[in-house]
Short mmCIF file of C-alpha atoms and ligand atoms in Angstrom, two decimals:
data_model
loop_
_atom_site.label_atom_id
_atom_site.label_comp_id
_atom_site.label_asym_id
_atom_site.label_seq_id
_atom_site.Cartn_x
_atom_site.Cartn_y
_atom_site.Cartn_z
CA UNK A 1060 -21.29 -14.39 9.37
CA UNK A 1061 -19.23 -13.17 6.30
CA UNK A 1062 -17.50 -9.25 6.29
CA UNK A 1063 -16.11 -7.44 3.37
CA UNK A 1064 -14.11 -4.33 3.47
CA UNK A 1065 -13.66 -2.22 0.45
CA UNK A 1066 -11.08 0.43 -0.04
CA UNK A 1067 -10.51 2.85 -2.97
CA UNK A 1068 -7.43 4.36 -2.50
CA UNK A 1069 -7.77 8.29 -2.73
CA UNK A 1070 -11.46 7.86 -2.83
CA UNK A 1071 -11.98 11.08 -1.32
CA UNK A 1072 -12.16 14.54 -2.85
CA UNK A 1073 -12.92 18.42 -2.36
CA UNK A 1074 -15.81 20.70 -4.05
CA UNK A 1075 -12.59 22.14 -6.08
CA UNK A 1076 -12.56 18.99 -7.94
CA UNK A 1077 -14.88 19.47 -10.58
CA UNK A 1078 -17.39 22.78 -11.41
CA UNK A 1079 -18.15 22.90 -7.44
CA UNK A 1080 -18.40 19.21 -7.15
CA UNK A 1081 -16.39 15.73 -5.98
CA UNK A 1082 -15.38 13.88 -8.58
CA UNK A 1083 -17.27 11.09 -6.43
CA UNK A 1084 -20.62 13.33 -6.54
CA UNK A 1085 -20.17 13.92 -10.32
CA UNK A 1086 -19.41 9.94 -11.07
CA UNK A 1087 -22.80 7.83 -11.30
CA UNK A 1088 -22.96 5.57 -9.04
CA UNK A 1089 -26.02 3.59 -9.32
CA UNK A 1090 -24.78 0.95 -6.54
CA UNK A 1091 -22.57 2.67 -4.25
CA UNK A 1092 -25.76 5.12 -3.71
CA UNK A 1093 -27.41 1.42 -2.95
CA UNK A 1094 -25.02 0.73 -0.48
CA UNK A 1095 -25.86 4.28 1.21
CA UNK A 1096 -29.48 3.61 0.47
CA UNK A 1097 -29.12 0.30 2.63
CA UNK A 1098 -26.23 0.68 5.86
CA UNK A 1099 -25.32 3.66 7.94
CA UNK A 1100 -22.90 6.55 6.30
CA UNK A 1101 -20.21 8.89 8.18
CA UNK A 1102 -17.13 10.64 7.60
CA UNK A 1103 -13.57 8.66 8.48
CA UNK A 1104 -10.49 10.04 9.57
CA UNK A 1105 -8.34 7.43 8.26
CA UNK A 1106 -5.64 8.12 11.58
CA UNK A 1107 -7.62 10.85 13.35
CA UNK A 1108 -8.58 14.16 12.50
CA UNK A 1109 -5.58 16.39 10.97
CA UNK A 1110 -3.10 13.74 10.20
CA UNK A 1111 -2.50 13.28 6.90
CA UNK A 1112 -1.99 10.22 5.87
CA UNK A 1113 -0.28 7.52 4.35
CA UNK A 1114 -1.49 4.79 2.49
CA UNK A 1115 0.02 2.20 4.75
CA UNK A 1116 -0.29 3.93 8.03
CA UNK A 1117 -4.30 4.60 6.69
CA UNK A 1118 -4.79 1.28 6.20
CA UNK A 1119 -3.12 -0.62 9.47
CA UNK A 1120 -5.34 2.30 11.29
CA UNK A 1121 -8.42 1.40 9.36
CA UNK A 1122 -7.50 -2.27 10.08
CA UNK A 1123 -7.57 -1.08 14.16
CA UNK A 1124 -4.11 -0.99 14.85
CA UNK A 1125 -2.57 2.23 16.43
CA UNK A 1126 -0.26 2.95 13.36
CA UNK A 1127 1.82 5.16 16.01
CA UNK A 1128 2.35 1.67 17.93
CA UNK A 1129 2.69 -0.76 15.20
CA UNK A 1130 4.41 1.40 12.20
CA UNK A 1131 7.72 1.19 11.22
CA UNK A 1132 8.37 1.90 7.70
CA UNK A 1133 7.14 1.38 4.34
CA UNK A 1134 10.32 -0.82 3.53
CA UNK A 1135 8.71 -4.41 5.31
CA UNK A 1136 5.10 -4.12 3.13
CA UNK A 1137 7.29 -3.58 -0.41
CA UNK A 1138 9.67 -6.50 0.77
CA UNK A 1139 6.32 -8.62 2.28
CA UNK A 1140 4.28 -7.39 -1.15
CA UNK A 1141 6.97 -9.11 -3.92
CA UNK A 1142 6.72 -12.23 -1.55
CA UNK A 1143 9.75 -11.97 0.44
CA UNK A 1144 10.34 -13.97 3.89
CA UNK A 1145 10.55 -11.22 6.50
CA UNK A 1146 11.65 -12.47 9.77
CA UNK A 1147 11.34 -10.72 13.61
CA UNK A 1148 15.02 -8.63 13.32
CA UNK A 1149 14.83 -8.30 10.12
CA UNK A 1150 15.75 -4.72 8.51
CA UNK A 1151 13.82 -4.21 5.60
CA UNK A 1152 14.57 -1.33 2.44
CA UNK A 1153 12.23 -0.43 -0.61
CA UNK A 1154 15.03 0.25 -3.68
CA UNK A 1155 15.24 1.92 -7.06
CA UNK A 1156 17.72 1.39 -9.18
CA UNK A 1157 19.23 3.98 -10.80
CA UNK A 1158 21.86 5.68 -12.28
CA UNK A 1159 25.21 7.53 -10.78
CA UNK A 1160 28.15 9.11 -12.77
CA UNK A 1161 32.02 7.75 -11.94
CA UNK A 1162 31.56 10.45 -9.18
CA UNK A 1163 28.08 8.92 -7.50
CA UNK A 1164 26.18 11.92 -9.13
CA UNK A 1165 22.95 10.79 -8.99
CA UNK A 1166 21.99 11.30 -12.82
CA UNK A 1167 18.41 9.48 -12.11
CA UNK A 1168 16.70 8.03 -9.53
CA UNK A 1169 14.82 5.42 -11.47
CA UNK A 1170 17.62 4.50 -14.25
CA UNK A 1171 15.39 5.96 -17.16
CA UNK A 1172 12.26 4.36 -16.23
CA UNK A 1173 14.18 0.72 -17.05
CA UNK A 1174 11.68 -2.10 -17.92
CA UNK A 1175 13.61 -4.99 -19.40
CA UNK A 1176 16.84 -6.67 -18.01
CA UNK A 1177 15.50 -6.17 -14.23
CA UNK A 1178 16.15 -10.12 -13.97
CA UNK A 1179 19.54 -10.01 -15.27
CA UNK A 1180 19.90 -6.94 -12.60
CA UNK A 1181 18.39 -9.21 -9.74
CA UNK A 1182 20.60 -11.73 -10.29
CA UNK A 1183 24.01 -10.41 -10.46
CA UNK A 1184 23.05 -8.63 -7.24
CA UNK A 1185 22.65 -11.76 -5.45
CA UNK A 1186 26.69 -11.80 -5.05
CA UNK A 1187 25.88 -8.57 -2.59
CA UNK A 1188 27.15 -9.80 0.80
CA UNK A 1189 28.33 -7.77 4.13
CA UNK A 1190 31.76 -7.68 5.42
CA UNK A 1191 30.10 -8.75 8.64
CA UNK A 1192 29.72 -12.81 8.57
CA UNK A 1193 26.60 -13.15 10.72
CA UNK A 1194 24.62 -10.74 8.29
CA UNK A 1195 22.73 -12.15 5.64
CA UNK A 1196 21.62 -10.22 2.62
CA UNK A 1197 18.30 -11.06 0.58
CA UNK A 1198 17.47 -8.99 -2.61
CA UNK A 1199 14.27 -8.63 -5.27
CA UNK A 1200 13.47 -6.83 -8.06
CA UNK A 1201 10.14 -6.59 -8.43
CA UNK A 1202 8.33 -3.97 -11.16
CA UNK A 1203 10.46 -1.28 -13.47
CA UNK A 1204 13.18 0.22 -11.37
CA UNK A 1205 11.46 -0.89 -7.97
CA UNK A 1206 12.92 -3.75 -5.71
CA UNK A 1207 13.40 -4.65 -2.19
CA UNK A 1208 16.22 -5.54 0.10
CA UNK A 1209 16.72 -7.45 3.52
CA UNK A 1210 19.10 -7.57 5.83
CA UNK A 1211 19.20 -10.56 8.45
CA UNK A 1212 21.00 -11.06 11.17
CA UNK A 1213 21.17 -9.86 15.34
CA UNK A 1214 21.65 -6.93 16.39
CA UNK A 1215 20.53 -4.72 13.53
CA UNK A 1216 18.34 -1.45 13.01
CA UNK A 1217 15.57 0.69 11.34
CA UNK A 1218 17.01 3.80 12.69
CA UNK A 1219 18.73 4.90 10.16
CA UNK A 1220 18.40 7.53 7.41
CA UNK A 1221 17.59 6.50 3.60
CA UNK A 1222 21.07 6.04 1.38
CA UNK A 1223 19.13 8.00 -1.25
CA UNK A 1224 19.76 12.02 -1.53
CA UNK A 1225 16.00 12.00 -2.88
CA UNK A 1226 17.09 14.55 -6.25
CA UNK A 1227 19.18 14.51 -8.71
CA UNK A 1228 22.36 16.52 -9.46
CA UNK A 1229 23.61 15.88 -6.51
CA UNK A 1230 26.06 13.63 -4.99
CA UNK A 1231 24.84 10.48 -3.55
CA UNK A 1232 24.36 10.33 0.70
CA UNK A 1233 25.53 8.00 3.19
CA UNK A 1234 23.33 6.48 5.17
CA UNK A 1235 23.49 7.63 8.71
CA UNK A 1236 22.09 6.06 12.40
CA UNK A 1237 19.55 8.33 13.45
CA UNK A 1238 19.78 6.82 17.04
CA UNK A 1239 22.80 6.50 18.87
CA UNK A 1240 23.24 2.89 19.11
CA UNK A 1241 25.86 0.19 18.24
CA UNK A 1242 22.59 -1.30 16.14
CA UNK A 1243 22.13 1.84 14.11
CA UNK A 1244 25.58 2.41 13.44
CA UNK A 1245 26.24 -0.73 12.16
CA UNK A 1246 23.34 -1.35 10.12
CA UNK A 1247 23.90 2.33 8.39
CA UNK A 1248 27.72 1.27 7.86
CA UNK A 1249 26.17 -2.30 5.95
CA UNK A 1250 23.91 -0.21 3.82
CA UNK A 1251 27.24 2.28 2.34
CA UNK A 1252 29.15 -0.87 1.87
CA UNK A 1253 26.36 -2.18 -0.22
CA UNK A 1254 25.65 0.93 -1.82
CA UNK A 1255 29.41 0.83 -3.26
CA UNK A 1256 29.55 -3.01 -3.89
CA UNK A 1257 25.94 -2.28 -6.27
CA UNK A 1258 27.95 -0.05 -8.50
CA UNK A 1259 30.79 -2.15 -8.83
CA UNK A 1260 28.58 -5.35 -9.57
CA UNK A 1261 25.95 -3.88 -11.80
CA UNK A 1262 28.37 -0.97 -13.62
CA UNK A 1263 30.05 -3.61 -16.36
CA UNK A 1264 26.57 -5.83 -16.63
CA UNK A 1265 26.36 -6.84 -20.68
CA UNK A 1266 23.02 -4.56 -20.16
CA UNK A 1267 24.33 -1.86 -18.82
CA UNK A 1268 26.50 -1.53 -22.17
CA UNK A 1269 23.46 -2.60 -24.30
CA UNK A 1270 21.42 0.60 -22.39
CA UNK A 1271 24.40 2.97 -23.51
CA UNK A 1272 25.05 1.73 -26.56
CA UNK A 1273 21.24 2.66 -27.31
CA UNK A 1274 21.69 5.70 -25.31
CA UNK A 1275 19.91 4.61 -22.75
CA UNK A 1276 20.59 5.47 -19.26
CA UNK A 1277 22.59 2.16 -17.21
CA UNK A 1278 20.73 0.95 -14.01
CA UNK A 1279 24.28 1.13 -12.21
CA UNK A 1280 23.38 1.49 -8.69
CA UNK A 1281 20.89 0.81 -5.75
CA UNK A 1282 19.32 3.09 -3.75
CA UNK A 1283 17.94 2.43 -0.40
CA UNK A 1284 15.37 3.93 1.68
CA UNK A 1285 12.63 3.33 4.25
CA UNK A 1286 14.34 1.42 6.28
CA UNK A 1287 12.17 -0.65 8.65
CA UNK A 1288 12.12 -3.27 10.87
CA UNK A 1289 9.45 -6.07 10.71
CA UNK A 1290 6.88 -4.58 12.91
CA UNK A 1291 5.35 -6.38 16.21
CA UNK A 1292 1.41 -6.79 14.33
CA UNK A 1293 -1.11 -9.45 15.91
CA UNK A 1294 -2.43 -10.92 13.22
CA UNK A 1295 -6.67 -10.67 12.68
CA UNK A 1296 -6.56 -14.60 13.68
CA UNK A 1297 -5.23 -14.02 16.85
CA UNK A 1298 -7.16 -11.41 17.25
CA UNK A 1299 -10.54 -12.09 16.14
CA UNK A 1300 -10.16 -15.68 15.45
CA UNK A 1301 -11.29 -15.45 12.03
CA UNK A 1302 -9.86 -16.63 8.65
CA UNK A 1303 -9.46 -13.71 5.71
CA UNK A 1304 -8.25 -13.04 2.39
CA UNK A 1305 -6.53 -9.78 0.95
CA UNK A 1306 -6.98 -9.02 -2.39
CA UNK A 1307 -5.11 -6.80 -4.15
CA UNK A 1308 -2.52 -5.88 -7.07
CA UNK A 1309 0.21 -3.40 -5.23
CA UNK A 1310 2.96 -4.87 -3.86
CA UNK A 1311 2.67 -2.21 -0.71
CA UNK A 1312 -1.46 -3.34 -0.46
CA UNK A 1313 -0.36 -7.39 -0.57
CA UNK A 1314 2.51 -6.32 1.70
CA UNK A 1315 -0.01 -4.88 4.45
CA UNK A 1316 -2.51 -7.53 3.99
CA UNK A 1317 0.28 -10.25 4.84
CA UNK A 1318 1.84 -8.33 7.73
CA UNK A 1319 -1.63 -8.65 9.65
CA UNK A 1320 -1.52 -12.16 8.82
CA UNK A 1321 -4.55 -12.45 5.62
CA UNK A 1322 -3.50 -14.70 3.13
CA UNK A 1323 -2.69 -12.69 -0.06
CA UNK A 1324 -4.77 -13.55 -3.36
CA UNK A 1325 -3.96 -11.77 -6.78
CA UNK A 1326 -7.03 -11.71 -9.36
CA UNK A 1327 -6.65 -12.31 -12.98
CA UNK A 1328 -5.36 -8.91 -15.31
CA UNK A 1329 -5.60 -6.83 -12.36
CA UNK A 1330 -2.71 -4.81 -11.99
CA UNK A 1331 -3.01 -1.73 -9.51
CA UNK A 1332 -3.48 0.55 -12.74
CA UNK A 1333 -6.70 2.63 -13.93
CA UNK A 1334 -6.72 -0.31 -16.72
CA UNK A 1335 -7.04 -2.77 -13.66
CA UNK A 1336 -10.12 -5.31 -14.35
CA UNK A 1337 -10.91 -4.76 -10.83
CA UNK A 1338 -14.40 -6.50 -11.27
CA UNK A 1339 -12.19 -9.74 -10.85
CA UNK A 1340 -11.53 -8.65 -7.52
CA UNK A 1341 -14.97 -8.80 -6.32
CA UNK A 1342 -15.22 -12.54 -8.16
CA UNK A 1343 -12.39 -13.72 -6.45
CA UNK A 1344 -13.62 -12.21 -3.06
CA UNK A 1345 -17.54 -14.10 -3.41
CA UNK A 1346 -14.93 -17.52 -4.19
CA UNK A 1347 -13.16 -16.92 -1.34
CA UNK A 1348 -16.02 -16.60 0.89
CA UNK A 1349 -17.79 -19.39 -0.64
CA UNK A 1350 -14.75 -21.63 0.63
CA UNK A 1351 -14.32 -20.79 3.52
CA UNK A 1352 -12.70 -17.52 4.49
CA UNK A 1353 -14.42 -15.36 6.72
CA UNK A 1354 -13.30 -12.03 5.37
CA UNK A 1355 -12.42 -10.64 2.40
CA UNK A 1356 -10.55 -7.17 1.76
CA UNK A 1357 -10.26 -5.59 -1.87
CA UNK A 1358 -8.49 -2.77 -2.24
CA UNK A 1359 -8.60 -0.73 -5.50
CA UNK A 1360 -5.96 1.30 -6.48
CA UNK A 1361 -6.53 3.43 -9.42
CA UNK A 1362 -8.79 6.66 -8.06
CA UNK A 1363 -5.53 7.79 -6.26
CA UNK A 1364 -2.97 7.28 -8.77
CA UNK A 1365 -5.49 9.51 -11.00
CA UNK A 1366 -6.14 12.07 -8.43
CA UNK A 1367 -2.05 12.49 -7.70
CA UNK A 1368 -1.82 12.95 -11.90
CA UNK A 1369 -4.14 15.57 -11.23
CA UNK A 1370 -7.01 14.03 -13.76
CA UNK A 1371 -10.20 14.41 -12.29
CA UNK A 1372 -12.24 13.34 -15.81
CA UNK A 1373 -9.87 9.86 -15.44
CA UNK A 1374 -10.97 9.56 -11.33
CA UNK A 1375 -14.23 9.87 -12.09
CA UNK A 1376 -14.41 7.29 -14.67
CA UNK A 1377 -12.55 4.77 -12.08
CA UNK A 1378 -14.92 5.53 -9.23
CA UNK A 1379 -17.50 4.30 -12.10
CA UNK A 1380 -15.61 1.32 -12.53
CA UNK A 1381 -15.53 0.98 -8.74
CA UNK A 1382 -19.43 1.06 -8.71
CA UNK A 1383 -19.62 -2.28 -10.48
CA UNK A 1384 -17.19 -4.15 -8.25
CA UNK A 1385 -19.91 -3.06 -5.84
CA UNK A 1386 -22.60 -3.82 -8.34
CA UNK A 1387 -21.43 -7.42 -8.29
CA UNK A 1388 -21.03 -7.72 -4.71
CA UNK A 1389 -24.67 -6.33 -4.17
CA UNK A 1390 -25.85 -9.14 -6.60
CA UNK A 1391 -23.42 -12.13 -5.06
CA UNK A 1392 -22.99 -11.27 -1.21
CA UNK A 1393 -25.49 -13.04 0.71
CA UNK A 1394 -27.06 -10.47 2.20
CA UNK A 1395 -28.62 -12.44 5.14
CA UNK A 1396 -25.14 -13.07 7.00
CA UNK A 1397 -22.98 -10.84 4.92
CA UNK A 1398 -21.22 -7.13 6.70
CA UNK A 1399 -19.52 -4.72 4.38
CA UNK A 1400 -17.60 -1.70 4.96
CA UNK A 1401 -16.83 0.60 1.57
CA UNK A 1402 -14.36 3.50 2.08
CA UNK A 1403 -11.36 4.88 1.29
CA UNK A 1404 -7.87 5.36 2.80
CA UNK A 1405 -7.72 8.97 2.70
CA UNK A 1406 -8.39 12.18 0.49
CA UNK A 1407 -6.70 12.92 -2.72
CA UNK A 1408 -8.13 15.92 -4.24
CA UNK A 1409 -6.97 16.26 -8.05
CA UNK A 1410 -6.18 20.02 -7.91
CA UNK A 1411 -3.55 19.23 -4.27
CA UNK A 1412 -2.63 16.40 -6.06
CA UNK A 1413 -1.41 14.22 -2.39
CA UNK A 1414 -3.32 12.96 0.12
CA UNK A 1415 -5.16 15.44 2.62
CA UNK A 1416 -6.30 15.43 5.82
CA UNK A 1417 -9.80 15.66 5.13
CA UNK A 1418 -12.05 12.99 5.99
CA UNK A 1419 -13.42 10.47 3.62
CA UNK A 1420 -17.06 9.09 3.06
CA UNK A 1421 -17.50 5.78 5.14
CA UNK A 1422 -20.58 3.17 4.62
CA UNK A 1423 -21.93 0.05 7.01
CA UNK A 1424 -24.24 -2.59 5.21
CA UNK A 1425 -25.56 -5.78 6.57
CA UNK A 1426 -28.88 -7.16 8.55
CA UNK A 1427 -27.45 -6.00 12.13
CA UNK A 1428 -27.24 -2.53 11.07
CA UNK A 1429 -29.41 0.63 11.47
CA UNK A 1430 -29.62 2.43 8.42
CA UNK A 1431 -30.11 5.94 8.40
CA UNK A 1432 -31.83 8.16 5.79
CA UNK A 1433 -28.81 9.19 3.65
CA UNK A 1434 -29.53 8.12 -0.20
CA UNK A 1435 -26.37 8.97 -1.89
CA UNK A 1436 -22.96 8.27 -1.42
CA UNK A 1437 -20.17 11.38 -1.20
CA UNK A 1438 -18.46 13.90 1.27
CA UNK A 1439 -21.64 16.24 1.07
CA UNK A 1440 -24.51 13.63 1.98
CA UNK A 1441 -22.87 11.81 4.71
CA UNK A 1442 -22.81 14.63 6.56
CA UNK A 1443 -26.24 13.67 7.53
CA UNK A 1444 -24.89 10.26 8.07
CA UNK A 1445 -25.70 8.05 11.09
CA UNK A 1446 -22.21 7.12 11.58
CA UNK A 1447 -20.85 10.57 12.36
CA UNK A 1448 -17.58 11.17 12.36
CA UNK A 1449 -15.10 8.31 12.98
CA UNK A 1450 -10.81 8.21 13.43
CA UNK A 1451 -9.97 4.52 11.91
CA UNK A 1452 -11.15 1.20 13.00
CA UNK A 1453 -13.07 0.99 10.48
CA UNK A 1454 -12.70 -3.05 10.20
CA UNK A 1455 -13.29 -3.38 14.09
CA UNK A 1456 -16.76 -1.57 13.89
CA UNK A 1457 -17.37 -3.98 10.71
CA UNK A 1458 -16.37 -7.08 12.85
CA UNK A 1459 -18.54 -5.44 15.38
CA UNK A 1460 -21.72 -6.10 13.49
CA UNK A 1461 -20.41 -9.54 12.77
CA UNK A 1462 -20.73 -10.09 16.42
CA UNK A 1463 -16.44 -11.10 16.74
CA UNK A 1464 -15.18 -8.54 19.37
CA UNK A 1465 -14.44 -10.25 22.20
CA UNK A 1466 -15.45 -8.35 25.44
CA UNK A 1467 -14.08 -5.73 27.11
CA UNK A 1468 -13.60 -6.07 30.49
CA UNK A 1469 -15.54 -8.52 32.52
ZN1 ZN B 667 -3.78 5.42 -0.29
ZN1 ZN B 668 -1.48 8.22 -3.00
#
């Protein structure tokens, strides 16, 4: 037995989207309406109903894991995602860098959108080091002004509040413990003394002076936030005993996918954008099968990004693109042995702009399943759906059909 899950991020939508419609009813979708034709439809709660969510709390609940048990941060999936080693203590931070006045005025959070010279950046920051011995300090730039930072060593913690003041015009904040514990305290006291040491290492840089010699704005210091310790996650092996793949182009997706132990594949010119050639995705996921793995998860990126731009003509056009990804795993999947699960993570209406709490459209394929009569796929039709109304576990109901649960009970 073979499962697939598929997840367009934002999928979900509201009849304010378009003239009284979804953007997913107004896109044609020849084979996502196949899919509906075929398995059993419903409405997910990503988490549960009224919780909004976010993507990686949707996903480790889709995935079956309590997110309220398991979650700690968004900091450990950007450090897993760029392909750092994240290790049980370890206290992981998402940063930007940016740019501060000689007063730590925060004149912008993401150092005027800097693309080139990250390396040069990345480098000189690898002299950061604590004033504590036994604490090591591991730092990666990864895309524009986007990196990662962690911080080994015992006796550190996640509780503390993001070194980041979150606006600009403002004076930069200390980070603060937000539990009273030796941990916390020291941890936030580490973060402010690398705050400081950033701006003295990267203020000077050669391209620091090129940026403001071309008035550009210098990436002169890092910001940290999310803190978050690497979170206590059986992986789907232990689990399940099965092998799986996660295939995906944003470093928070790849990050996720590795925290629950799937080996992380990245498909040619994909690149978490609308311009993504997702269709590579599904290739890459019909390989992996084909050698071996026993699950495959693709997750597709660009319906959200559109929906939080507001563009419902440019989400509608991705959930078309989306349809042949499914397209060519209706043609390639064998069908006789093969489970998929096609949802998304949550709702992103374009008019709101963020993720909702409203449920998203959810579809089952594959020979152990009872189809019911629903022939198209979108928010209004699966109402009818067989499936009803479901809060997460969306890959445990898949493996389900796969026959991989182990009992419950004797
Ligand atoms: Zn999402
Ligand atoms: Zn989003």
């Amino acid at each position: 037995m073979k499962a697939v899950l598929v997840i367009c991020d934002g999928l979900g939508g509201r009849p304010t989207d378009y003239n009284g419609k979804t953007c997913l009813e107004v896109a044609n979708t020849p084979n996502i309406d196949e899919l509906a034709r075929r398995g059993i439809t419903g409405l997910l709660d990503p988490i549960k109903p009224g919780v909004r969510p976010g993507s990686d709390t949707a996903h480790l609940s889709i995935f079956g894991y309590d997110p309220e048990k398991v979650y700690t941060g968004r900091g450990v999936f950007e450090a897993l995602g760029i392909g750092m080693d994240v290790q049980d203590g370890d206290v992981c931070f998402r940063t930007n860098f940016a740019t501060v006045d000689e007063n730590f005025n925060v004149l912008d959070r993401r150092a005027g959108r800097i693309t080139e010279g990250t390396d040069e950046l990345e480098r000189a920051l690898q002299s950061l080091k604590s004033s504590q011995p036994d604490v090591e300090i591991f730092f990666k730039a990864s895309t524009e002004h986007r990196g990662a930072i962690v911080l080994r060593g015992h006796g550190l913690s996640g509780q503390i509040t993001d070194a980041d003041p979150h606006k600009t015009g403002v004076r930069m904040i200390r980070s603060e413990p937000l539990v009273d514990s030796e941990a916390a305290r020291r941890t936030a006291e580490i973060v402010n003394e690398l705050v400081e040491q950033s701006y003295h290492i990267l203020k000077d840089l050669p391209i620091n002076r090129k940026r403001e010699s071309e008035g550009k704005l210098p990436a002169n210091i890092l910001l940290f936030r999310g803190a978050a310790v690497k979170p206590d996650i059986p992986s789907m092996e232990e689990l399940y005993g099965i092998k799986g793949v996660g295939i995906a182009a944003g470093a928070l997706y790849i990050g996720i996918a590795r925290a629950i132990g799937l080996e992380t594949k990245r498909a040619e010119e994909t690149t978490g954008g609308a311009d993504s050639k997702i269709i590579n995705k599904a290739k890459l996921a019909v390989e992996e099968l084909q050698n071996g793995k026993d699950f495959a998860f693709i997750h597709l990126k660009g319906a959200d990004s559109c929906a939080h731009d507001h563009d419902a003509e440019a989400k509608i056009a991705y959930i078309e693109k989306v349809d042949e990804v499914i397209g060519y795993l209706l043609d390639n999947l064998d069908w006789d042995d093969t489970h998929l699960a096609f949802t998304g993570d949550h709702t992103t209406p374009v008019v709101y702009g963020d993720h909702v709490s409203d449920p998203v459209p959810v579809v089952f394929v594959g020979p152990n399943i009872m189809p019911d009569d629903v022939e198209r796929f979108n928010e209004r039709s699966v109402l009818k759906g067989g499936m009803g109304r479901i809060s997460g576990r969306v890959v445990p109901i898949l493996f389900g059909y796969c026959n991989w649960l182990k009992k419950y009970g004797a």
